[in-house]
Amino acid sequence: MSNSSSITQFLLLPFTDTRELQLLHFWLFLGIYLAALLGNGLIITTIAWDQHLHTPMYFFLLNLALLDLGSISTTVPKSMANSFWDTRAIPYSGCVAQLFSFSFLIVAEYSMLTVMSYDRYAAICKPLHYGTLLGSRACVHMAAAAWATGFLTALLHTANTFSLPLCKGNALGHFFCEIPQILKLSCSHSYLRELGLLVVSACLVFMCCIFIVVSYVEILRAVLRIPSEQGRHKAFSTCLPHLAVVSLFASTSFFAYLKPPSISSPSLDLLVSVLYSLIPPTLNPLIYSMRNRELKDALRKLMEGCI
């Protein structure tokens, strides 16, 4: 029997025990990580460089890219290092930092996607009041609120999770530190307090989801009232990337946490965790750049200027 005060490190779940497959995992994750760094880095640089993109939509997109960079950098490098050096260990302090950072960035990202849905609603449903509703000060306040929501939520969950006595070893069934895996090591009924906080957080996420759905229902109604086909197409083209990103992020994370216990298994849980922690940060830049002519033109100008 051990308790949390005697635990100096946690053991993460390895993808494989075969050395060749460990190296394959390292190179695969390295490719995904570099793709995410390149895609999000280009979006951040392009929006910051091009004055024409200094609008509310691109300001929120820049914040989303920063959150994507942070979230994938929280989990992937440590997993790569463990595979490369053939180890499973992560220090206790490193696990605390990883859990806090990932929770902070994921909650902030979901909050930012909710803010971005309001931006699209105001742009299409309230075009005459768009400048008033989303002035520079309002945009900064909404972005700051999204970041602050993530920070406070993560701080509360991290402090509460690691205050629990841990007496069921130090092996985590995950390739990074996450709240449900830490709770499985607890031997105290105090974990019900953290479960209660998770339920409250889930309700807040559900409310954000409802807000996004209602926003897009109103957007769809407004678009269908546009008389010209070209106008409808232009309006849809500004919303589809955000809707695709929301769907990708929500579907992977919801399946990870809400899948039926009957289909749960260590290998499936590992696969799902990879999907919701790696795929959205990697694909988000591609989704936005493929459907956005302004962003593609600005990126082309930036590349031409560099060459």
PDB file of N, CA and C in Angstrom, residues 212-302:
ATOM      1  N   ILE A 212     -23.662  26.616 -29.059  1.00  0.00           N
ATOM      2  CA  ILE A 212     -23.126  26.485 -30.421  1.00  0.00           C
ATOM      3  C   ILE A 212     -24.204  25.987 -31.370  1.00  0.00           C
ATOM      4  N   VAL A 213     -24.976  24.996 -30.942  1.00  0.00           N
ATOM      5  CA  VAL A 213     -26.038  24.445 -31.796  1.00  0.00           C
ATOM      6  C   VAL A 213     -27.094  25.501 -32.087  1.00  0.00           C
ATOM      7  N   VAL A 214     -27.520  26.221 -31.054  1.00  0.00           N
ATOM      8  CA  VAL A 214     -28.526  27.267 -31.250  1.00  0.00           C
ATOM      9  C   VAL A 214     -27.999  28.356 -32.177  1.00  0.00           C
ATOM     10  N   SER A 215     -26.726  28.712 -32.005  1.00  0.00           N
ATOM     11  CA  SER A 215     -26.120  29.732 -32.877  1.00  0.00           C
ATOM     12  C   SER A 215     -26.168  29.300 -34.337  1.00  0.00           C
ATOM     13  N   TYR A 216     -25.844  28.040 -34.592  1.00  0.00           N
ATOM     14  CA  TYR A 216     -25.822  27.586 -35.980  1.00  0.00           C
ATOM     15  C   TYR A 216     -27.220  27.359 -36.542  1.00  0.00           C
ATOM     16  N   VAL A 217     -28.179  27.079 -35.701  1.00  0.00           N
ATOM     17  CA  VAL A 217     -29.565  27.018 -36.184  1.00  0.00           C
ATOM     18  C   VAL A 217     -29.998  28.401 -36.660  1.00  0.00           C
ATOM     19  N   GLU A 218     -29.679  29.437 -35.875  1.00  0.00           N
ATOM     20  CA  GLU A 218     -30.010  30.811 -36.268  1.00  0.00           C
ATOM     21  C   GLU A 218     -29.220  31.221 -37.516  1.00  0.00           C
ATOM     22  N   ILE A 219     -27.961  30.804 -37.593  1.00  0.00           N
ATOM     23  CA  ILE A 219     -27.145  31.108 -38.781  1.00  0.00           C
ATOM     24  C   ILE A 219     -27.753  30.465 -40.018  1.00  0.00           C
ATOM     25  N   LEU A 220     -28.170  29.209 -39.901  1.00  0.00           N
ATOM     26  CA  LEU A 220     -28.765  28.503 -41.031  1.00  0.00           C
ATOM     27  C   LEU A 220     -30.047  29.194 -41.490  1.00  0.00           C
ATOM     28  N   ARG A 221     -30.871  29.613 -40.557  1.00  0.00           N
ATOM     29  CA  ARG A 221     -32.108  30.311 -40.912  1.00  0.00           C
ATOM     30  C   ARG A 221     -31.804  31.630 -41.619  1.00  0.00           C
ATOM     31  N   ALA A 222     -30.781  32.344 -41.143  1.00  0.00           N
ATOM     32  CA  ALA A 222     -30.423  33.623 -41.762  1.00  0.00           C
ATOM     33  C   ALA A 222     -29.847  33.419 -43.159  1.00  0.00           C
ATOM     34  N   VAL A 223     -29.041  32.372 -43.318  1.00  0.00           N
ATOM     35  CA  VAL A 223     -28.419  32.116 -44.628  1.00  0.00           C
ATOM     36  C   VAL A 223     -29.475  31.737 -45.656  1.00  0.00           C
ATOM     37  N   LEU A 224     -30.437  30.937 -45.255  1.00  0.00           N
ATOM     38  CA  LEU A 224     -31.479  30.508 -46.186  1.00  0.00           C
ATOM     39  C   LEU A 224     -32.352  31.663 -46.639  1.00  0.00           C
ATOM     40  N   ARG A 225     -32.348  32.758 -45.880  1.00  0.00           N
ATOM     41  CA  ARG A 225     -33.131  33.932 -46.284  1.00  0.00           C
ATOM     42  C   ARG A 225     -32.363  34.842 -47.245  1.00  0.00           C
ATOM     43  N   ILE A 226     -31.077  34.574 -47.457  1.00  0.00           N
ATOM     44  CA  ILE A 226     -30.297  35.373 -48.405  1.00  0.00           C
ATOM     45  C   ILE A 226     -30.779  35.069 -49.823  1.00  0.00           C
ATOM     46  N   PRO A 227     -31.155  36.069 -50.599  1.00  0.00           N
ATOM     47  CA  PRO A 227     -31.769  35.799 -51.911  1.00  0.00           C
ATOM     48  C   PRO A 227     -30.807  35.213 -52.934  1.00  0.00           C
ATOM     49  N   SER A 228     -29.571  35.657 -52.976  1.00  0.00           N
ATOM     50  CA  SER A 228     -28.644  35.205 -54.019  1.00  0.00           C
ATOM     51  C   SER A 228     -27.913  33.936 -53.596  1.00  0.00           C
ATOM     52  N   GLU A 229     -27.688  33.065 -54.556  1.00  0.00           N
ATOM     53  CA  GLU A 229     -26.955  31.826 -54.288  1.00  0.00           C
ATOM     54  C   GLU A 229     -25.507  32.113 -53.926  1.00  0.00           C
ATOM     55  N   GLN A 230     -24.916  33.131 -54.583  1.00  0.00           N
ATOM     56  CA  GLN A 230     -23.538  33.498 -54.282  1.00  0.00           C
ATOM     57  C   GLN A 230     -23.399  33.991 -52.837  1.00  0.00           C
ATOM     58  N   GLY A 231     -24.378  34.755 -52.373  1.00  0.00           N
ATOM     59  CA  GLY A 231     -24.357  35.240 -50.992  1.00  0.00           C
ATOM     60  C   GLY A 231     -24.475  34.107 -49.994  1.00  0.00           C
ATOM     61  N   ARG A 232     -25.350  33.140 -50.300  1.00  0.00           N
ATOM     62  CA  ARG A 232     -25.490  31.987 -49.405  1.00  0.00           C
ATOM     63  C   ARG A 232     -24.202  31.183 -49.347  1.00  0.00           C
ATOM     64  N   HIS A 233     -23.578  31.005 -50.503  1.00  0.00           N
ATOM     65  CA  HIS A 233     -22.332  30.238 -50.558  1.00  0.00           C
ATOM     66  C   HIS A 233     -21.229  30.941 -49.766  1.00  0.00           C
ATOM     67  N   LYS A 234     -21.134  32.259 -49.893  1.00  0.00           N
ATOM     68  CA  LYS A 234     -20.117  33.005 -49.162  1.00  0.00           C
ATOM     69  C   LYS A 234     -20.333  32.919 -47.658  1.00  0.00           C
ATOM     70  N   ALA A 235     -21.608  33.011 -47.244  1.00  0.00           N
ATOM     71  CA  ALA A 235     -21.910  32.925 -45.812  1.00  0.00           C
ATOM     72  C   ALA A 235     -21.577  31.540 -45.263  1.00  0.00           C
ATOM     73  N   PHE A 236     -21.951  30.501 -46.029  1.00  0.00           N
ATOM     74  CA  PHE A 236     -21.654  29.140 -45.600  1.00  0.00           C
ATOM     75  C   PHE A 236     -20.149  28.902 -45.530  1.00  0.00           C
ATOM     76  N   SER A 237     -19.410  29.463 -46.476  1.00  0.00           N
ATOM     77  CA  SER A 237     -17.961  29.222 -46.527  1.00  0.00           C
ATOM     78  C   SER A 237     -17.233  29.776 -45.315  1.00  0.00           C
ATOM     79  N   THR A 238     -17.790  30.824 -44.686  1.00  0.00           N
ATOM     80  CA  THR A 238     -17.156  31.377 -43.483  1.00  0.00           C
ATOM     81  C   THR A 238     -17.496  30.578 -42.232  1.00  0.00           C
ATOM     82  N   CYS A 239     -18.560  29.756 -42.321  1.00  0.00           N
ATOM     83  CA  CYS A 239     -18.991  29.002 -41.144  1.00  0.00           C
ATOM     84  C   CYS A 239     -18.544  27.543 -41.158  1.00  0.00           C
ATOM     85  N   LEU A 240     -18.408  26.967 -42.338  1.00  0.00           N
ATOM     86  CA  LEU A 240     -18.108  25.542 -42.422  1.00  0.00           C
ATOM     87  C   LEU A 240     -16.810  25.149 -41.732  1.00  0.00           C
ATOM     88  N   PRO A 241     -15.711  25.919 -41.874  1.00  0.00           N
ATOM     89  CA  PRO A 241     -14.483  25.512 -41.158  1.00  0.00           C
ATOM     90  C   PRO A 241     -14.681  25.432 -39.650  1.00  0.00           C
ATOM     91  N   HIS A 242     -15.334  26.452 -39.083  1.00  0.00           N
ATOM     92  CA  HIS A 242     -15.554  26.440 -37.635  1.00  0.00           C
ATOM     93  C   HIS A 242     -16.452  25.291 -37.230  1.00  0.00           C
ATOM     94  N   LEU A 243     -17.504  25.035 -38.017  1.00  0.00           N
ATOM     95  CA  LEU A 243     -18.417  23.938 -37.705  1.00  0.00           C
ATOM     96  C   LEU A 243     -17.693  22.592 -37.796  1.00  0.00           C
ATOM     97  N   ALA A 244     -16.802  22.441 -38.779  1.00  0.00           N
ATOM     98  CA  ALA A 244     -16.030  21.201 -38.914  1.00  0.00           C
ATOM     99  C   ALA A 244     -15.094  21.007 -37.733  1.00  0.00           C
ATOM    100  N   VAL A 245     -14.447  22.081 -37.295  1.00  0.00           N
ATOM    101  CA  VAL A 245     -13.528  21.992 -36.153  1.00  0.00           C
ATOM    102  C   VAL A 245     -14.290  21.637 -34.882  1.00  0.00           C
ATOM    103  N   VAL A 246     -15.436  22.272 -34.661  1.00  0.00           N
ATOM    104  CA  VAL A 246     -16.253  21.972 -33.484  1.00  0.00           C
ATOM    105  C   VAL A 246     -16.695  20.507 -33.500  1.00  0.00           C
ATOM    106  N   SER A 247     -17.142  20.035 -34.657  1.00  0.00           N
ATOM    107  CA  SER A 247     -17.603  18.645 -34.774  1.00  0.00           C
ATOM    108  C   SER A 247     -16.469  17.669 -34.496  1.00  0.00           C
ATOM    109  N   LEU A 248     -15.283  17.947 -35.045  1.00  0.00           N
ATOM    110  CA  LEU A 248     -14.130  17.071 -34.826  1.00  0.00           C
ATOM    111  C   LEU A 248     -13.746  17.041 -33.353  1.00  0.00           C
ATOM    112  N   PHE A 249     -13.666  18.209 -32.753  1.00  0.00           N
ATOM    113  CA  PHE A 249     -13.251  18.309 -31.346  1.00  0.00           C
ATOM    114  C   PHE A 249     -14.284  17.658 -30.426  1.00  0.00           C
ATOM    115  N   ALA A 250     -15.557  17.963 -30.656  1.00  0.00           N
ATOM    116  CA  ALA A 250     -16.608  17.455 -29.774  1.00  0.00           C
ATOM    117  C   ALA A 250     -16.790  15.942 -29.928  1.00  0.00           C
ATOM    118  N   SER A 251     -16.775  15.434 -31.162  1.00  0.00           N
ATOM    119  CA  SER A 251     -17.015  14.012 -31.379  1.00  0.00           C
ATOM    120  C   SER A 251     -15.919  13.151 -30.759  1.00  0.00           C
ATOM    121  N   THR A 252     -14.661  13.549 -30.908  1.00  0.00           N
ATOM    122  CA  THR A 252     -13.570  12.744 -30.356  1.00  0.00           C
ATOM    123  C   THR A 252     -13.552  12.802 -28.828  1.00  0.00           C
ATOM    124  N   SER A 253     -13.729  14.003 -28.257  1.00  0.00           N
ATOM    125  CA  SER A 253     -13.686  14.122 -26.796  1.00  0.00           C
ATOM    126  C   SER A 253     -14.911  13.493 -26.144  1.00  0.00           C
ATOM    127  N   PHE A 254     -16.092  13.666 -26.758  1.00  0.00           N
ATOM    128  CA  PHE A 254     -17.302  13.079 -26.186  1.00  0.00           C
ATOM    129  C   PHE A 254     -17.224  11.556 -26.211  1.00  0.00           C
ATOM    130  N   PHE A 255     -16.716  11.004 -27.308  1.00  0.00           N
ATOM    131  CA  PHE A 255     -16.609   9.545 -27.392  1.00  0.00           C
ATOM    132  C   PHE A 255     -15.620   9.022 -26.364  1.00  0.00           C
ATOM    133  N   ALA A 256     -14.546   9.785 -26.119  1.00  0.00           N
ATOM    134  CA  ALA A 256     -13.532   9.357 -25.153  1.00  0.00           C
ATOM    135  C   ALA A 256     -14.113   9.252 -23.749  1.00  0.00           C
ATOM    136  N   TYR A 257     -14.988  10.185 -23.378  1.00  0.00           N
ATOM    137  CA  TYR A 257     -15.483  10.237 -22.007  1.00  0.00           C
ATOM    138  C   TYR A 257     -16.870   9.619 -21.831  1.00  0.00           C
ATOM    139  N   LEU A 258     -17.634   9.510 -22.910  1.00  0.00           N
ATOM    140  CA  LEU A 258     -19.013   9.040 -22.781  1.00  0.00           C
ATOM    141  C   LEU A 258     -19.274   7.699 -23.448  1.00  0.00           C
ATOM    142  N   LYS A 259     -18.235   7.030 -23.936  1.00  0.00           N
ATOM    143  CA  LYS A 259     -18.455   5.736 -24.582  1.00  0.00           C
ATOM    144  C   LYS A 259     -18.941   4.707 -23.560  1.00  0.00           C
ATOM    145  N   PRO A 260     -19.779   3.753 -23.968  1.00  0.00           N
ATOM    146  CA  PRO A 260     -20.315   2.758 -23.035  1.00  0.00           C
ATOM    147  C   PRO A 260     -19.201   1.907 -22.433  1.00  0.00           C
ATOM    148  N   PRO A 261     -19.297   1.571 -21.147  1.00  0.00           N
ATOM    149  CA  PRO A 261     -18.280   0.720 -20.519  1.00  0.00           C
ATOM    150  C   PRO A 261     -18.145  -0.641 -21.184  1.00  0.00           C
ATOM    151  N   SER A 262     -19.223  -1.106 -21.826  1.00  0.00           N
ATOM    152  CA  SER A 262     -19.188  -2.430 -22.438  1.00  0.00           C
ATOM    153  C   SER A 262     -18.191  -2.528 -23.587  1.00  0.00           C
ATOM    154  N   ILE A 263     -17.888  -1.393 -24.238  1.00  0.00           N
ATOM    155  CA  ILE A 263     -16.943  -1.434 -25.350  1.00  0.00           C
ATOM    156  C   ILE A 263     -15.576  -0.898 -24.946  1.00  0.00           C
ATOM    157  N   SER A 264     -15.411  -0.614 -23.655  1.00  0.00           N
ATOM    158  CA  SER A 264     -14.143  -0.058 -23.182  1.00  0.00           C
ATOM    159  C   SER A 264     -13.092  -1.154 -23.057  1.00  0.00           C
ATOM    160  N   SER A 265     -11.881  -0.839 -23.470  1.00  0.00           N
ATOM    161  CA  SER A 265     -10.738  -1.729 -23.327  1.00  0.00           C
ATOM    162  C   SER A 265      -9.485  -0.873 -23.330  1.00  0.00           C
ATOM    163  N   PRO A 266      -8.378  -1.357 -22.765  1.00  0.00           N
ATOM    164  CA  PRO A 266      -7.155  -0.540 -22.732  1.00  0.00           C
ATOM    165  C   PRO A 266      -6.701  -0.084 -24.111  1.00  0.00           C
ATOM    166  N   SER A 267      -6.769  -0.959 -25.103  1.00  0.00           N
ATOM    167  CA  SER A 267      -6.314  -0.591 -26.443  1.00  0.00           C
ATOM    168  C   SER A 267      -7.239   0.435 -27.088  1.00  0.00           C
ATOM    169  N   LEU A 268      -8.564   0.263 -26.896  1.00  0.00           N
ATOM    170  CA  LEU A 268      -9.513   1.224 -27.453  1.00  0.00           C
ATOM    171  C   LEU A 268      -9.386   2.567 -26.749  1.00  0.00           C
ATOM    172  N   ASP A 269      -9.238   2.543 -25.424  1.00  0.00           N
ATOM    173  CA  ASP A 269      -9.078   3.793 -24.678  1.00  0.00           C
ATOM    174  C   ASP A 269      -7.833   4.547 -25.136  1.00  0.00           C
ATOM    175  N   LEU A 270      -6.766   3.795 -25.406  1.00  0.00           N
ATOM    176  CA  LEU A 270      -5.522   4.409 -25.862  1.00  0.00           C
ATOM    177  C   LEU A 270      -5.713   5.041 -27.240  1.00  0.00           C
ATOM    178  N   LEU A 271      -6.403   4.314 -28.129  1.00  0.00           N
ATOM    179  CA  LEU A 271      -6.653   4.833 -29.478  1.00  0.00           C
ATOM    180  C   LEU A 271      -7.505   6.088 -29.432  1.00  0.00           C
ATOM    181  N   VAL A 272      -8.554   6.069 -28.619  1.00  0.00           N
ATOM    182  CA  VAL A 272      -9.454   7.220 -28.511  1.00  0.00           C
ATOM    183  C   VAL A 272      -8.726   8.425 -27.931  1.00  0.00           C
ATOM    184  N   SER A 273      -7.851   8.183 -26.939  1.00  0.00           N
ATOM    185  CA  SER A 273      -7.098   9.290 -26.350  1.00  0.00           C
ATOM    186  C   SER A 273      -6.173   9.937 -27.365  1.00  0.00           C
ATOM    187  N   VAL A 274      -5.624   9.127 -28.260  1.00  0.00           N
ATOM    188  CA  VAL A 274      -4.787   9.671 -29.339  1.00  0.00           C
ATOM    189  C   VAL A 274      -5.632  10.525 -30.269  1.00  0.00           C
ATOM    190  N   LEU A 275      -6.839  10.063 -30.568  1.00  0.00           N
ATOM    191  CA  LEU A 275      -7.704  10.791 -31.501  1.00  0.00           C
ATOM    192  C   LEU A 275      -8.054  12.179 -30.975  1.00  0.00           C
ATOM    193  N   TYR A 276      -8.485  12.263 -29.714  1.00  0.00           N
ATOM    194  CA  TYR A 276      -8.955  13.574 -29.231  1.00  0.00           C
ATOM    195  C   TYR A 276      -7.831  14.483 -28.767  1.00  0.00           C
ATOM    196  N   SER A 277      -6.641  13.941 -28.512  1.00  0.00           N
ATOM    197  CA  SER A 277      -5.537  14.796 -28.074  1.00  0.00           C
ATOM    198  C   SER A 277      -4.604  15.204 -29.203  1.00  0.00           C
ATOM    199  N   LEU A 278      -4.565  14.430 -30.303  1.00  0.00           N
ATOM    200  CA  LEU A 278      -3.638  14.712 -31.398  1.00  0.00           C
ATOM    201  C   LEU A 278      -4.323  15.193 -32.667  1.00  0.00           C
ATOM    202  N   ILE A 279      -5.454  14.591 -33.013  1.00  0.00           N
ATOM    203  CA  ILE A 279      -6.055  14.865 -34.319  1.00  0.00           C
ATOM    204  C   ILE A 279      -6.582  16.304 -34.449  1.00  0.00           C
ATOM    205  N   PRO A 280      -7.384  16.817 -33.493  1.00  0.00           N
ATOM    206  CA  PRO A 280      -7.863  18.202 -33.664  1.00  0.00           C
ATOM    207  C   PRO A 280      -6.760  19.239 -33.799  1.00  0.00           C
ATOM    208  N   PRO A 281      -5.718  19.251 -32.942  1.00  0.00           N
ATOM    209  CA  PRO A 281      -4.673  20.269 -33.123  1.00  0.00           C
ATOM    210  C   PRO A 281      -3.934  20.163 -34.450  1.00  0.00           C
ATOM    211  N   THR A 282      -3.884  18.948 -34.999  1.00  0.00           N
ATOM    212  CA  THR A 282      -3.168  18.748 -36.264  1.00  0.00           C
ATOM    213  C   THR A 282      -4.014  19.133 -37.465  1.00  0.00           C
ATOM    214  N   LEU A 283      -5.317  18.810 -37.412  1.00  0.00           N
ATOM    215  CA  LEU A 283      -6.180  19.037 -38.571  1.00  0.00           C
ATOM    216  C   LEU A 283      -6.823  20.426 -38.597  1.00  0.00           C
ATOM    217  N   ASN A 284      -6.931  21.085 -37.449  1.00  0.00           N
ATOM    218  CA  ASN A 284      -7.581  22.399 -37.419  1.00  0.00           C
ATOM    219  C   ASN A 284      -6.971  23.393 -38.409  1.00  0.00           C
ATOM    220  N   PRO A 285      -5.632  23.530 -38.473  1.00  0.00           N
ATOM    221  CA  PRO A 285      -5.065  24.475 -39.452  1.00  0.00           C
ATOM    222  C   PRO A 285      -5.407  24.102 -40.884  1.00  0.00           C
ATOM    223  N   LEU A 286      -5.421  22.795 -41.183  1.00  0.00           N
ATOM    224  CA  LEU A 286      -5.743  22.347 -42.538  1.00  0.00           C
ATOM    225  C   LEU A 286      -7.192  22.659 -42.876  1.00  0.00           C
ATOM    226  N   ILE A 287      -8.101  22.436 -41.930  1.00  0.00           N
ATOM    227  CA  ILE A 287      -9.522  22.699 -42.165  1.00  0.00           C
ATOM    228  C   ILE A 287      -9.755  24.176 -42.450  1.00  0.00           C
ATOM    229  N   TYR A 288      -9.144  25.048 -41.669  1.00  0.00           N
ATOM    230  CA  TYR A 288      -9.349  26.485 -41.849  1.00  0.00           C
ATOM    231  C   TYR A 288      -8.695  26.999 -43.128  1.00  0.00           C
ATOM    232  N   SER A 289      -7.503  26.505 -43.450  1.00  0.00           N
ATOM    233  CA  SER A 289      -6.795  27.020 -44.623  1.00  0.00           C
ATOM    234  C   SER A 289      -7.410  26.528 -45.927  1.00  0.00           C
ATOM    235  N   MET A 290      -8.014  25.337 -45.914  1.00  0.00           N
ATOM    236  CA  MET A 290      -8.600  24.797 -47.145  1.00  0.00           C
ATOM    237  C   MET A 290      -9.846  25.570 -47.564  1.00  0.00           C
ATOM    238  N   ARG A 291     -10.631  26.055 -46.615  1.00  0.00           N
ATOM    239  CA  ARG A 291     -11.909  26.675 -46.926  1.00  0.00           C
ATOM    240  C   ARG A 291     -11.879  28.198 -46.848  1.00  0.00           C
ATOM    241  N   ASN A 292     -10.717  28.773 -46.618  1.00  0.00           N
ATOM    242  CA  ASN A 292     -10.651  30.213 -46.387  1.00  0.00           C
ATOM    243  C   ASN A 292      -9.732  30.861 -47.422  1.00  0.00           C
ATOM    244  N   ARG A 293     -10.325  31.558 -48.378  1.00  0.00           N
ATOM    245  CA  ARG A 293      -9.538  32.161 -49.455  1.00  0.00           C
ATOM    246  C   ARG A 293      -8.658  33.291 -48.940  1.00  0.00           C
ATOM    247  N   GLU A 294      -9.175  34.114 -48.013  1.00  0.00           N
ATOM    248  CA  GLU A 294      -8.381  35.218 -47.479  1.00  0.00           C
ATOM    249  C   GLU A 294      -7.125  34.702 -46.785  1.00  0.00           C
ATOM    250  N   LEU A 295      -7.282  33.644 -46.003  1.00  0.00           N
ATOM    251  CA  LEU A 295      -6.144  33.084 -45.285  1.00  0.00           C
ATOM    252  C   LEU A 295      -5.144  32.467 -46.261  1.00  0.00           C
ATOM    253  N   LYS A 296      -5.644  31.801 -47.286  1.00  0.00           N
ATOM    254  CA  LYS A 296      -4.735  31.207 -48.275  1.00  0.00           C
ATOM    255  C   LYS A 296      -3.980  32.278 -49.042  1.00  0.00           C
ATOM    256  N   ASP A 297      -4.654  33.363 -49.407  1.00  0.00           N
ATOM    257  CA  ASP A 297      -3.979  34.455 -50.115  1.00  0.00           C
ATOM    258  C   ASP A 297      -2.918  35.106 -49.238  1.00  0.00           C
ATOM    259  N   ALA A 298      -3.254  35.326 -47.967  1.00  0.00           N
ATOM    260  CA  ALA A 298      -2.286  35.936 -47.041  1.00  0.00           C
ATOM    261  C   ALA A 298      -1.095  35.011 -46.827  1.00  0.00           C
ATOM    262  N   LEU A 299      -1.359  33.719 -46.733  1.00  0.00           N
ATOM    263  CA  LEU A 299      -0.274  32.757 -46.552  1.00  0.00           C
ATOM    264  C   LEU A 299       0.629  32.710 -47.779  1.00  0.00           C
ATOM    265  N   ARG A 300       0.015  32.815 -48.971  1.00  0.00           N
ATOM    266  CA  ARG A 300       0.798  32.820 -50.203  1.00  0.00           C
ATOM    267  C   ARG A 300       1.697  34.064 -50.269  1.00  0.00           C
ATOM    268  N   LYS A 301       1.157  35.206 -49.888  1.00  0.00           N
ATOM    269  CA  LYS A 301       1.956  36.429 -49.875  1.00  0.00           C
ATOM    270  C   LYS A 301       3.111  36.348 -48.877  1.00  0.00           C
ATOM    271  N   LEU A 302       2.809  35.736 -47.723  1.00  0.00           N
ATOM    272  CA  LEU A 302       3.857  35.577 -46.703  1.00  0.00           C
ATOM    273  C   LEU A 302       4.979  34.684 -47.218  1.00  0.00           C
TER     274      LEU A 302
END
